[in-house]
Amino acid sequence: MLQNLRDNSRGVISFILIGFLVIIFALTGVEALFNWDTSANQAAKVNGEVITETDVARAIGNQKQQMINTYGDQIPAEFLSDEYLRKPVIENLVQGKVLFQAADNSGMVIGDSYLHEQISNSQQFKSETGVFDNTRYQQLLRNMGYTHGTYSKLLSEELVINQLQSGVSTTAFTTPAQLNDVVALSFQSRDISYVILPSAKIREGIVINDGEIQTYYDANQQLFTSDEQIAVDFITLSVAELTKDVSITEEQVRKQYEQNLASFVAATERHAAHILIENNNAEKIKAVSDKLAAAEDFAKLATDYSDDLGSKEQGGDLGFSKGDAFPAEFETALAALKIGQVSAAVKTDAGTHFIKLLAEKGAEPPSFDEQKASVEEQLKRAEAETLFVAQLEKLRDLAYNAESLADVAQELGVKVQNSGLFERNKGKDLLANAKVSAAAFSDEVLQEGNSSEVIEIDSSNVVVLKKTDYKPKQVKPIADVREQIINTLKDQKARTLLNEQAVKLIADLKANGKFDELSKANGVELKQVKAVTRSNAEVDADVLRYAFSMSKPQTGANSYGSVPTSSGDLAVVVLEAVTAGSFDKVTAEQKTAIVAQLGNIYGRNDFASYQKFLKDSAEIK
């Protein structure tokens, strides 16, 4: 196309067009060709500051990755769509912008040394040996769509917002009255008596006839309807599986190694350590210089003297550099060193450095023995990828109108597998993948009976499937659910009878009846517990929870109630007295913990209110 432009750029029309472009450049600048609408890249504006579509796209990408890392293939595909994530992502960006503006207006800043420390100490940027790896750092930033500058700005803003949040939250406090109320409630004790009316004995006497079973079955068809199910044949094609069958001779490996050797370009990486003296402190610089001259241990000196908080605990270790990780003066001095040698004092904008070269790699080509395994794997992978592309095209062609995937599998020399019947979103292994499940229940496969399109699990792994069996939603025969219905009806009738028994028992108690005598008459055991607390392990958990939800009894009277238990029984509970918690029974450690917990709760609430105030007061477009 460029050659055509050159060939046709000599006519009158071309000169007119070029002249027109020159005028545009002169009047508006080159951006005018690409940015006719200056607001085209604007997603939102907060108090005059723009949140760009680039910011939104990057935030959506990061959110998707976090969700995938957390939930894997289990997350529905629609939850990862840009449309689904856009609104909450913009809301978060707006909230972050509002908070940062408030912090910035309050004069809050993050120092360069602290920012550097946070980056250096971040686990995600460390090598397997636990030291900061600049190569890994740069690679991860590229993957996230950041440069060092944009990432540092983002991290600085997040740290400032955290500083603001801490400043607001830590101002919360607990008054003596609040603490007293919490202690009175949290350490409260209650006197209770209760009996448990068992359901098993009542259920034994309940008889369910055929008419009741049929009536319940007819009225609750939806409870006995099974979901639709599908069974599919499927063929998987992956580079990893194809690689297993690829054979490579040593001659091929050696030939590839020699080709690699011929094109080898030394890319020296230098492993550096340093001692940083900030503010060019002359006294400190001399002290370090003298100790180095006396051949004292560099790593220990870094720990004792370096102002670089991110590396001093690692003996000043900064990891490897390809020549672009550190300031130019630093890199120049590092390149001049021999392994184990320490430089003289080197000044940069950060301060004065003493630099040590720990190791080098990449200057000499690796030997054949060192590279044999990786070259062999490289050749196998390359051949498998070529085969994958060819097989993929054949799979598309063969599966398109195939009557059976078994024939396709035989033609490709791979295995065909069958899923067995499974319900939508309830498949196992590969069938649990959201893309695969959606394809299986698509009209193309389910209704029309065609093979699916080739489904890309990832760039080197695909699957195609075809229906072999199907069961629509259907109501199960009454014979299959008869026992289920009988148990349900017995449970319902037992609950009704238990409730009637409990109502009568409570009425008898209120009529000045004695609980011990009434419990014996009902054939149940009476349990009486004095000063029971919320954490008591001897009282039935359902009874205890209910007892602490009951209203405080009036003077000279009791409170009554009943509660179902998790075992299906029914408990009748009498609350006799409530005693408030007392400071005398609370240890100093417990008081401290309560104050801290209340402070956290009040602090979170205060910050949430502050956030809402800032957002409500902001001009957001």
Coordinates of C-alpha atoms in Angstrom, one line a residue:
M1 CA 0.0 0.0 0.0
L2 CA 2.9 2.4 0.8
Q3 CA 4.4 1.7 -2.6
N4 CA 1.1 2.6 -4.2
L5 CA 1.0 5.8 -2.4
R6 CA 4.5 6.7 -3.5
D7 CA 3.6 5.7 -7.1
N8 CA 0.5 7.9 -7.1
S9 CA 1.8 10.9 -5.1
R10 CA 2.9 12.9 -8.1
G11 CA -0.4 14.1 -9.5
V12 CA -2.3 17.3 -9.1
I13 CA -4.8 15.8 -6.7
S14 CA -2.1 14.4 -4.5
F15 CA -0.5 17.8 -4.2
I16 CA -3.9 19.3 -3.2
L17 CA -4.4 16.6 -0.5
I18 CA -0.9 17.1 0.8
G19 CA -1.4 20.9 0.9
F20 CA -4.7 20.4 2.8
L21 CA -2.9 18.2 5.4
V22 CA -0.1 20.7 5.8
I23 CA -2.7 23.5 6.6
I24 CA -4.4 21.2 9.2
F25 CA -1.1 20.5 10.8
A26 CA -0.2 24.1 11.0
L27 CA -3.5 25.2 12.4
T28 CA -4.4 22.4 14.9
G29 CA -1.5 20.1 15.2
V30 CA -1.2 16.4 14.2
E31 CA -3.6 15.4 16.9
A32 CA -6.5 16.9 14.9
L33 CA -6.3 14.0 12.5
F34 CA -7.0 11.5 15.3
N35 CA -8.9 13.5 18.0
W36 CA -11.7 15.3 16.3
D37 CA -13.6 15.1 19.6
T38 CA -11.5 16.0 22.6
S39 CA -13.9 14.2 24.9
A40 CA -13.9 11.0 23.0
N41 CA -11.5 9.4 25.4
Q42 CA -13.3 10.7 28.5
A43 CA -15.2 8.2 30.6
A44 CA -15.9 10.5 33.5
K45 CA -14.9 13.8 35.0
V46 CA -14.5 14.4 38.8
N47 CA -14.2 18.0 39.9
G48 CA -12.6 18.8 36.6
E49 CA -10.2 15.9 36.5
V50 CA -10.7 13.3 33.7
I51 CA -10.9 9.6 34.1
T52 CA -10.1 8.3 30.6
E53 CA -11.4 5.3 28.7
T54 CA -7.8 4.0 28.9
D55 CA -8.0 4.1 32.7
V56 CA -11.4 2.2 32.6
A57 CA -10.1 -0.4 30.1
R58 CA -7.0 -1.1 32.3
A59 CA -9.1 -1.3 35.4
I60 CA -11.6 -3.7 33.7
G61 CA -8.7 -5.9 32.6
N62 CA -7.2 -6.0 36.1
Q63 CA -10.6 -6.8 37.6
K64 CA -11.1 -9.6 35.1
Q65 CA -7.7 -11.1 36.0
Q66 CA -8.5 -10.9 39.7
M67 CA -11.8 -12.7 39.2
I68 CA -10.2 -15.4 37.1
N69 CA -7.5 -15.9 39.6
T70 CA -10.1 -16.2 42.4
Y71 CA -12.8 -18.3 40.7
G72 CA -11.1 -19.9 37.6
D73 CA -13.4 -21.5 35.1
Q74 CA -16.3 -21.5 37.5
I75 CA -17.2 -17.9 36.9
P76 CA -19.9 -17.4 34.3
A77 CA -18.7 -15.8 31.1
E78 CA -21.2 -12.9 31.3
F79 CA -19.6 -11.8 34.6
L80 CA -16.3 -11.2 32.7
S81 CA -17.9 -9.0 30.0
D82 CA -16.9 -5.4 29.6
E83 CA -20.5 -4.4 29.8
Y84 CA -21.0 -6.1 33.1
L85 CA -17.9 -4.7 34.7
R86 CA -17.9 -1.2 33.3
K87 CA -20.3 0.5 35.7
P88 CA -18.8 -0.8 39.0
V89 CA -15.3 -0.2 37.7
I90 CA -16.1 3.4 36.8
E91 CA -17.8 3.8 40.3
N92 CA -14.6 2.6 41.9
L93 CA -12.4 4.9 39.8
V94 CA -14.7 7.9 40.6
Q95 CA -14.6 7.1 44.3
G96 CA -10.8 6.7 44.2
K97 CA -10.5 10.1 42.4
V98 CA -12.7 11.8 45.0
L99 CA -10.7 10.4 47.9
F100 CA -7.3 11.2 46.3
Q101 CA -8.4 14.8 45.6
A102 CA -9.5 15.2 49.3
A103 CA -6.1 13.8 50.5
D104 CA -4.2 15.9 48.0
N105 CA -6.0 19.0 49.1
S106 CA -5.1 18.2 52.7
G107 CA -1.5 18.1 51.8
M108 CA -1.0 14.4 52.2
V109 CA 2.0 13.0 50.1
I110 CA 4.0 9.8 49.9
G111 CA 7.8 10.2 49.9
D112 CA 9.9 8.7 47.1
S113 CA 11.9 6.5 49.5
Y114 CA 8.7 5.0 51.1
L115 CA 7.2 4.4 47.6
H116 CA 10.4 2.7 46.5
E117 CA 10.3 0.6 49.7
Q118 CA 6.7 -0.6 48.9
I119 CA 7.7 -1.6 45.4
S120 CA 10.9 -3.4 46.5
N121 CA 9.1 -5.3 49.3
S122 CA 6.1 -6.4 47.2
Q123 CA 6.1 -10.2 47.0
Q124 CA 4.9 -10.2 43.4
F125 CA 8.1 -8.5 42.3
K126 CA 10.5 -10.8 44.1
S127 CA 12.5 -13.6 42.7
E128 CA 12.4 -17.2 44.0
T129 CA 15.3 -16.2 46.3
G130 CA 13.2 -13.5 47.9
V131 CA 14.9 -10.4 46.5
F132 CA 13.5 -7.7 44.2
D133 CA 13.8 -8.7 40.6
N134 CA 13.7 -5.8 38.2
T135 CA 13.1 -8.0 35.1
R136 CA 10.1 -9.6 36.8
Y137 CA 8.9 -6.1 37.8
Q138 CA 9.1 -4.7 34.3
Q139 CA 7.4 -7.8 32.8
L140 CA 4.5 -7.7 35.3
L141 CA 4.0 -4.0 34.6
R142 CA 3.8 -4.6 30.9
N143 CA 1.3 -7.4 31.4
M144 CA -0.9 -5.0 33.4
G145 CA -0.5 -2.2 30.9
Y146 CA 1.6 0.0 33.0
T147 CA 5.0 1.7 32.8
H148 CA 7.1 2.4 35.8
G149 CA 5.9 6.0 35.9
T150 CA 2.2 5.2 35.6
Y151 CA 2.4 2.3 38.1
S152 CA 4.3 4.5 40.6
K153 CA 1.7 7.2 40.2
L154 CA -1.2 4.7 40.8
L155 CA 0.6 3.2 43.8
S156 CA 1.3 6.6 45.2
E157 CA -2.4 7.6 44.9
E158 CA -3.5 4.3 46.6
L159 CA -1.0 4.9 49.5
V160 CA -2.2 8.5 49.9
I161 CA -5.9 7.2 50.0
N162 CA -4.9 4.6 52.6
Q163 CA -3.3 7.4 54.6
L164 CA -6.5 9.4 54.4
Q165 CA -8.6 6.4 55.4
S166 CA -6.3 5.8 58.4
G167 CA -6.5 9.4 59.4
V168 CA -10.3 9.4 59.4
S169 CA -10.8 5.9 60.9
T170 CA -8.3 6.3 63.8
T171 CA -10.1 9.4 65.0
A172 CA -13.1 7.2 66.1
F173 CA -13.3 6.5 69.8
T174 CA -15.6 4.8 72.3
T175 CA -17.3 6.6 75.1
P176 CA -17.6 5.1 78.6
A177 CA -21.3 4.9 78.2
Q178 CA -21.0 3.0 74.9
L179 CA -18.4 0.6 76.5
N180 CA -20.7 0.0 79.4
D181 CA -23.6 -0.8 77.1
V182 CA -21.6 -3.3 75.1
V183 CA -20.2 -5.0 78.2
A184 CA -23.7 -5.2 79.7
L185 CA -25.0 -6.8 76.6
S186 CA -22.1 -9.0 75.6
F187 CA -21.5 -10.4 79.0
Q188 CA -25.1 -10.8 79.9
S189 CA -26.3 -14.0 81.5
R190 CA -29.8 -15.6 81.7
D191 CA -31.7 -18.1 83.8
I192 CA -33.6 -20.5 81.6
S193 CA -35.6 -23.7 81.8
Y194 CA -36.5 -25.8 78.8
V195 CA -37.8 -29.1 77.5
I196 CA -37.4 -30.6 74.0
L197 CA -40.5 -32.1 72.5
P198 CA -39.3 -34.9 70.2
S199 CA -40.7 -35.3 66.7
A200 CA -39.7 -39.0 66.2
K201 CA -42.4 -40.4 68.5
I202 CA -45.1 -38.3 67.0
R203 CA -44.0 -39.2 63.4
E204 CA -44.4 -42.9 64.3
G205 CA -48.1 -42.5 64.8
I206 CA -48.8 -40.5 61.6
V207 CA -50.3 -42.3 58.7
I208 CA -50.3 -40.8 55.2
N209 CA -52.9 -42.2 52.8
D210 CA -52.7 -42.4 48.9
G211 CA -55.1 -39.5 48.5
E212 CA -52.9 -37.2 50.5
I213 CA -49.9 -38.3 48.5
Q214 CA -51.6 -37.7 45.1
T215 CA -52.9 -34.3 46.2
Y216 CA -49.5 -33.1 47.3
Y217 CA -47.9 -34.5 44.1
D218 CA -50.4 -32.7 41.9
A219 CA -50.0 -29.4 43.7
N220 CA -46.2 -29.4 43.7
Q221 CA -45.2 -30.6 40.2
Q222 CA -42.3 -28.1 40.1
L223 CA -40.7 -29.8 43.0
F224 CA -40.5 -33.1 41.1
T225 CA -39.4 -31.7 37.7
S226 CA -35.8 -32.7 36.7
D227 CA -33.7 -30.2 34.7
E228 CA -32.9 -31.0 31.1
Q229 CA -29.8 -33.1 30.5
I230 CA -27.6 -33.6 27.5
A231 CA -24.8 -36.1 26.7
V232 CA -22.2 -35.2 24.1
D233 CA -19.3 -36.8 22.3
F234 CA -16.3 -34.4 22.3
I235 CA -12.9 -34.2 20.8
T236 CA -10.1 -32.2 22.4
L237 CA -7.1 -30.9 20.5
S238 CA -4.1 -29.4 22.4
V239 CA -0.5 -28.5 21.7
A240 CA 0.5 -30.2 25.0
E241 CA -1.0 -33.5 24.0
L242 CA 0.5 -33.4 20.5
T243 CA 3.9 -32.5 22.0
K244 CA 4.0 -35.9 23.8
D245 CA 3.9 -37.8 20.5
V246 CA 6.6 -35.7 18.7
S247 CA 10.1 -37.3 18.4
I248 CA 13.2 -35.2 17.9
T249 CA 16.7 -36.6 17.0
E250 CA 19.9 -35.4 18.5
E251 CA 21.0 -34.3 15.1
Q252 CA 18.0 -31.9 14.9
V253 CA 18.8 -30.6 18.3
R254 CA 22.4 -30.0 17.5
K255 CA 21.5 -28.3 14.2
Q256 CA 19.1 -26.0 16.0
Y257 CA 21.6 -25.3 18.7
E258 CA 24.2 -24.2 16.1
Q259 CA 21.6 -21.9 14.5
N260 CA 20.9 -20.4 17.8
L261 CA 24.6 -20.0 18.4
A262 CA 25.1 -18.3 15.1
S263 CA 22.5 -15.7 15.9
F264 CA 23.5 -15.3 19.6
V265 CA 23.9 -11.7 20.7
A266 CA 25.4 -11.1 24.1
A267 CA 22.8 -9.5 26.3
T268 CA 24.8 -9.1 29.5
E269 CA 22.7 -8.9 32.7
R270 CA 24.5 -7.7 35.8
H271 CA 23.6 -8.6 39.3
A272 CA 24.1 -5.5 41.5
A273 CA 24.1 -4.6 45.1
H274 CA 24.5 -1.1 46.5
I275 CA 24.8 1.0 49.6
L276 CA 22.8 4.2 49.3
I277 CA 23.6 7.4 51.2
E278 CA 20.8 9.9 50.9
N279 CA 21.4 13.7 51.0
N280 CA 25.1 13.0 50.1
N281 CA 26.0 12.9 53.9
A282 CA 29.7 13.5 53.7
E283 CA 30.5 12.0 57.1
K284 CA 28.5 8.8 56.4
I285 CA 30.1 8.5 52.9
K286 CA 33.6 8.7 54.4
A287 CA 32.8 6.1 57.0
V288 CA 31.5 3.7 54.4
S289 CA 34.4 4.4 52.1
D290 CA 36.9 3.8 54.8
K291 CA 35.3 0.5 55.9
L292 CA 35.2 -0.7 52.3
A293 CA 38.8 0.2 51.9
A294 CA 39.5 -1.9 55.0
A295 CA 37.8 -4.9 53.1
E296 CA 34.8 -5.1 55.5
D297 CA 31.8 -7.2 54.4
F298 CA 29.8 -5.3 51.8
A299 CA 26.5 -6.9 52.7
K300 CA 26.9 -6.1 56.4
L301 CA 27.8 -2.5 55.6
A302 CA 24.7 -2.2 53.5
T303 CA 22.5 -3.5 56.3
D304 CA 24.1 -1.0 58.8
Y305 CA 24.5 2.1 56.6
S306 CA 22.3 2.0 53.5
D307 CA 19.3 4.3 53.3
D308 CA 17.6 2.1 50.7
L309 CA 15.0 0.5 52.9
G310 CA 13.9 -1.9 50.1
S311 CA 17.3 -3.6 49.8
K312 CA 19.4 -3.0 53.0
E313 CA 18.0 -6.1 54.7
Q314 CA 19.1 -8.2 51.7
G315 CA 22.7 -6.8 51.9
G316 CA 21.9 -4.2 49.3
D317 CA 20.9 -6.8 46.7
L318 CA 19.0 -5.1 43.8
G319 CA 18.7 -8.1 41.4
F320 CA 19.8 -8.2 37.8
S321 CA 19.8 -5.3 35.3
K322 CA 20.0 -5.4 31.5
G323 CA 21.4 -1.9 31.6
D324 CA 18.2 0.0 31.9
A325 CA 17.0 -0.6 35.5
F326 CA 19.1 2.0 37.2
P327 CA 20.1 5.6 36.6
A328 CA 22.6 6.2 33.8
E329 CA 25.5 7.1 36.2
F330 CA 24.7 3.9 38.2
E331 CA 24.7 1.7 35.1
T332 CA 27.9 3.2 33.7
A333 CA 29.7 2.5 37.0
L334 CA 28.2 -1.0 37.2
A335 CA 29.3 -1.9 33.7
A336 CA 32.9 -0.9 34.5
L337 CA 33.2 -3.3 37.4
K338 CA 34.5 -6.9 37.5
I339 CA 32.6 -9.5 39.5
G340 CA 33.1 -8.9 43.2
Q341 CA 34.5 -5.5 42.7
V342 CA 33.1 -2.4 44.4
S343 CA 32.9 1.0 42.8
A344 CA 34.0 4.4 44.2
A345 CA 31.2 6.7 45.3
V346 CA 28.7 7.3 42.5
K347 CA 26.3 10.2 42.6
T348 CA 22.7 10.1 41.2
D349 CA 19.6 12.1 42.0
A350 CA 18.8 9.5 44.7
G351 CA 22.1 10.2 46.6
T352 CA 25.5 8.6 46.7
H353 CA 26.0 4.9 45.9
F354 CA 28.7 2.4 46.5
I355 CA 28.0 -0.4 43.9
K356 CA 29.1 -4.0 43.9
L357 CA 28.9 -6.4 40.9
L358 CA 27.8 -9.7 42.3
A359 CA 27.5 -11.7 39.1
E360 CA 27.0 -11.6 35.3
K361 CA 25.0 -13.7 32.9
G362 CA 24.3 -13.7 29.2
A363 CA 27.7 -12.5 28.1
E364 CA 28.8 -16.0 26.8
P365 CA 26.6 -18.4 24.8
P366 CA 25.4 -21.5 26.7
S367 CA 27.0 -24.8 26.0
F368 CA 25.2 -27.6 24.0
D369 CA 24.7 -29.7 27.2
E370 CA 23.2 -26.7 28.9
Q371 CA 20.8 -26.0 26.1
K372 CA 20.0 -29.5 24.9
A373 CA 16.9 -30.1 27.0
S374 CA 15.4 -26.6 26.3
V375 CA 16.2 -26.8 22.5
E376 CA 14.6 -30.2 22.3
E377 CA 11.5 -28.9 24.0
Q378 CA 11.5 -25.9 21.7
L379 CA 11.6 -28.1 18.6
K380 CA 8.9 -30.4 19.9
R381 CA 6.7 -27.5 20.8
A382 CA 7.3 -25.9 17.4
E383 CA 6.4 -29.1 15.5
A384 CA 3.4 -29.7 17.8
E385 CA 2.2 -26.1 17.1
T386 CA 2.5 -26.7 13.3
L387 CA 0.6 -30.0 13.6
F388 CA -1.9 -28.3 15.9
V389 CA -2.7 -25.7 13.2
A390 CA -3.1 -28.3 10.5
Q391 CA -5.2 -30.6 12.7
L392 CA -7.3 -27.6 13.8
E393 CA -8.2 -26.8 10.2
K394 CA -9.0 -30.5 9.5
L395 CA -11.1 -30.6 12.7
R396 CA -13.2 -27.7 11.5
D397 CA -13.7 -29.2 8.1
L398 CA -14.5 -32.7 9.2
A399 CA -16.7 -31.8 12.2
Y400 CA -18.8 -29.3 10.2
N401 CA -21.2 -31.9 8.6
A402 CA -20.1 -35.0 10.5
E403 CA -22.7 -37.6 11.4
S404 CA -20.5 -38.8 14.2
L405 CA -17.4 -37.4 15.9
A406 CA -16.1 -41.0 16.1
D407 CA -15.3 -40.8 12.4
V408 CA -13.6 -37.4 12.8
A409 CA -11.5 -38.7 15.7
Q410 CA -10.4 -41.7 13.7
E411 CA -9.4 -39.4 10.7
L412 CA -7.4 -37.2 13.1
G413 CA -5.9 -40.0 15.1
V414 CA -7.3 -38.8 18.4
K415 CA -9.7 -40.1 20.9
V416 CA -13.4 -39.3 21.1
Q417 CA -14.9 -39.1 24.6
N418 CA -18.5 -39.0 25.9
S419 CA -19.7 -36.8 28.7
G420 CA -22.7 -38.9 29.9
L421 CA -25.8 -37.0 30.7
F422 CA -25.3 -33.7 32.6
E423 CA -27.4 -30.7 33.5
R424 CA -26.7 -27.1 32.4
N425 CA -23.8 -25.6 34.4
K426 CA -23.3 -28.9 36.3
G427 CA -20.8 -30.7 34.1
K428 CA -17.5 -32.0 35.5
D429 CA -13.9 -31.3 34.4
L430 CA -13.9 -29.9 30.8
L431 CA -17.7 -29.9 30.8
A432 CA -17.7 -27.5 33.7
N433 CA -16.1 -24.8 31.5
A434 CA -18.6 -22.0 30.9
K435 CA -17.9 -21.9 27.1
V436 CA -18.3 -25.7 26.7
S437 CA -21.5 -25.8 28.7
A438 CA -23.0 -22.9 26.8
A439 CA -22.1 -24.6 23.5
A440 CA -23.6 -27.9 24.6
F441 CA -27.0 -26.3 25.4
S442 CA -27.0 -24.0 22.4
D443 CA -29.7 -24.3 19.7
E444 CA -27.0 -25.3 17.2
V445 CA -26.1 -28.4 19.2
L446 CA -29.2 -29.1 21.3
Q447 CA -32.0 -28.3 18.8
E448 CA -30.4 -28.7 15.4
G449 CA -28.2 -31.6 16.3
N450 CA -25.1 -30.1 14.6
S451 CA -21.5 -30.2 15.8
S452 CA -20.5 -27.2 17.8
E453 CA -18.1 -24.6 16.5
V454 CA -14.5 -25.3 17.6
I455 CA -14.5 -23.9 21.1
E456 CA -11.2 -22.3 22.1
I457 CA -10.4 -23.1 25.8
D458 CA -7.1 -21.2 25.3
S459 CA -4.8 -20.4 22.5
S460 CA -3.4 -24.0 22.4
N461 CA -6.4 -26.0 23.5
V462 CA -9.7 -26.5 21.7
V463 CA -12.7 -28.8 21.8
V464 CA -15.6 -29.6 19.5
L465 CA -18.7 -31.5 20.6
K466 CA -21.9 -33.1 19.3
K467 CA -25.1 -34.3 21.0
T468 CA -25.6 -38.1 21.5
D469 CA -28.5 -38.1 24.0
Y470 CA -30.9 -35.6 25.5
K471 CA -33.5 -35.7 28.3
P472 CA -35.9 -32.7 28.5
K473 CA -37.3 -31.3 31.7
Q474 CA -39.9 -33.8 32.9
V475 CA -42.0 -34.5 36.0
K476 CA -40.7 -37.6 37.8
P477 CA -43.3 -40.4 38.1
I478 CA -45.2 -40.4 41.4
A479 CA -43.7 -43.9 42.3
D480 CA -40.2 -42.4 42.2
V481 CA -41.0 -39.6 44.7
R482 CA -43.6 -41.4 46.8
E483 CA -41.3 -41.9 49.9
Q484 CA -40.1 -38.2 49.5
I485 CA -43.7 -37.0 49.7
I486 CA -44.6 -39.3 52.6
N487 CA -41.6 -37.9 54.6
T488 CA -42.5 -34.3 53.7
L489 CA -46.2 -34.8 54.8
K490 CA -45.1 -36.5 58.0
D491 CA -42.8 -33.6 58.8
Q492 CA -45.6 -31.1 58.2
K493 CA -48.1 -33.0 60.4
A494 CA -45.5 -33.5 63.1
R495 CA -44.7 -29.8 63.2
T496 CA -48.4 -29.0 63.5
L497 CA -48.8 -31.5 66.4
L498 CA -45.7 -30.3 68.1
N499 CA -46.8 -26.7 67.9
E500 CA -50.2 -27.6 69.4
Q501 CA -48.4 -29.5 72.2
A502 CA -46.1 -26.5 72.8
V503 CA -49.0 -24.0 72.9
K504 CA -50.9 -26.2 75.4
L505 CA -47.8 -26.6 77.6
I506 CA -47.1 -22.8 77.6
A507 CA -50.8 -22.2 78.5
D508 CA -50.6 -24.6 81.4
L509 CA -47.4 -23.0 82.6
K510 CA -48.9 -19.5 82.5
A511 CA -51.8 -20.8 84.5
N512 CA -49.4 -21.2 87.4
G513 CA -48.4 -24.7 86.5
K514 CA -45.2 -26.2 87.6
F515 CA -42.7 -26.9 84.8
D516 CA -41.2 -30.1 86.5
E517 CA -44.7 -31.7 86.9
L518 CA -45.8 -30.7 83.4
S519 CA -42.6 -32.0 81.8
K520 CA -43.1 -35.4 83.5
A521 CA -46.8 -35.4 82.3
N522 CA -45.5 -34.9 78.7
G523 CA -42.8 -37.5 79.0
V524 CA -39.9 -35.1 78.5
E525 CA -36.9 -34.1 80.5
L526 CA -36.8 -30.6 82.1
K527 CA -33.4 -28.8 82.0
Q528 CA -32.8 -25.8 84.2
V529 CA -29.7 -23.6 83.7
K530 CA -28.7 -20.6 85.9
A531 CA -26.6 -17.7 84.7
V532 CA -26.1 -19.2 81.2
T533 CA -23.9 -17.1 78.9
R534 CA -24.0 -16.8 75.1
S535 CA -21.0 -19.1 74.8
N536 CA -22.3 -21.9 76.9
A537 CA -21.6 -25.2 75.2
E538 CA -23.9 -27.4 77.4
V539 CA -27.2 -25.9 76.2
D540 CA -28.6 -26.9 72.8
A541 CA -27.3 -24.2 70.4
D542 CA -30.8 -23.5 68.9
V543 CA -32.3 -23.1 72.4
L544 CA -29.4 -20.9 73.6
R545 CA -29.7 -18.6 70.5
Y546 CA -33.5 -18.3 71.0
A547 CA -33.2 -17.7 74.7
F548 CA -31.0 -14.7 74.1
S549 CA -33.5 -13.3 71.6
M550 CA -36.4 -13.4 74.0
S551 CA -37.8 -10.3 75.7
K552 CA -36.6 -9.6 79.2
P553 CA -39.3 -10.8 81.6
Q554 CA -41.3 -8.4 83.8
T555 CA -40.6 -8.3 87.5
G556 CA -42.2 -11.4 89.1
A557 CA -43.0 -13.0 85.8
N558 CA -41.4 -15.2 83.1
S559 CA -41.2 -15.0 79.3
Y560 CA -42.3 -18.0 77.3
G561 CA -41.7 -19.3 73.8
S562 CA -40.9 -22.2 71.5
V563 CA -38.3 -22.8 68.8
P564 CA -37.7 -25.6 66.3
T565 CA -34.3 -27.3 66.6
S566 CA -32.0 -28.4 63.8
S567 CA -32.9 -32.0 64.5
G568 CA -36.6 -31.4 63.7
D569 CA -37.7 -31.3 67.4
L570 CA -39.4 -28.4 69.1
A571 CA -38.1 -26.8 72.3
V572 CA -40.3 -24.9 74.8
V573 CA -38.2 -22.3 76.6
V574 CA -38.9 -20.3 79.8
L575 CA -36.8 -17.2 80.5
E576 CA -36.8 -16.5 84.2
A577 CA -34.2 -13.8 84.7
V578 CA -31.7 -11.5 82.8
T579 CA -28.5 -10.3 84.5
A580 CA -26.5 -7.5 82.8
G581 CA -22.7 -8.0 82.3
S582 CA -20.5 -6.2 84.9
F583 CA -17.2 -4.6 84.5
D584 CA -16.1 -6.5 87.6
K585 CA -16.2 -9.7 85.6
V586 CA -14.4 -8.4 82.5
T587 CA -10.6 -8.7 82.3
A588 CA -8.4 -5.8 81.2
E589 CA -7.5 -7.7 78.1
Q590 CA -11.2 -8.2 77.2
K591 CA -11.9 -4.5 77.8
T592 CA -8.9 -3.6 75.5
A593 CA -10.2 -5.9 72.8
I594 CA -13.7 -4.5 73.0
V595 CA -12.5 -0.9 72.8
A596 CA -10.4 -1.8 69.8
Q597 CA -13.2 -3.7 68.0
L598 CA -15.6 -0.8 68.6
G599 CA -13.1 1.6 67.4
N600 CA -12.7 -0.4 64.2
I601 CA -16.5 -0.5 63.7
Y602 CA -17.0 3.2 64.4
G603 CA -13.9 4.1 62.3
R604 CA -15.3 2.1 59.3
N605 CA -18.7 3.8 59.6
D606 CA -17.1 7.3 59.9
F607 CA -15.0 6.7 56.8
A608 CA -18.0 5.4 54.9
S609 CA -20.0 8.5 55.8
Y610 CA -17.0 10.7 54.9
Q611 CA -16.8 8.9 51.5
K612 CA -20.5 9.6 50.9
F613 CA -20.1 13.2 51.8
L614 CA -17.2 13.7 49.4
K615 CA -19.0 12.0 46.6
D616 CA -22.2 13.9 47.2
S617 CA -20.3 17.2 47.2
A618 CA -18.2 16.5 44.1
E619 CA -19.0 17.6 40.6
I620 CA -19.2 14.3 38.7
K621 CA -20.0 14.1 35.0

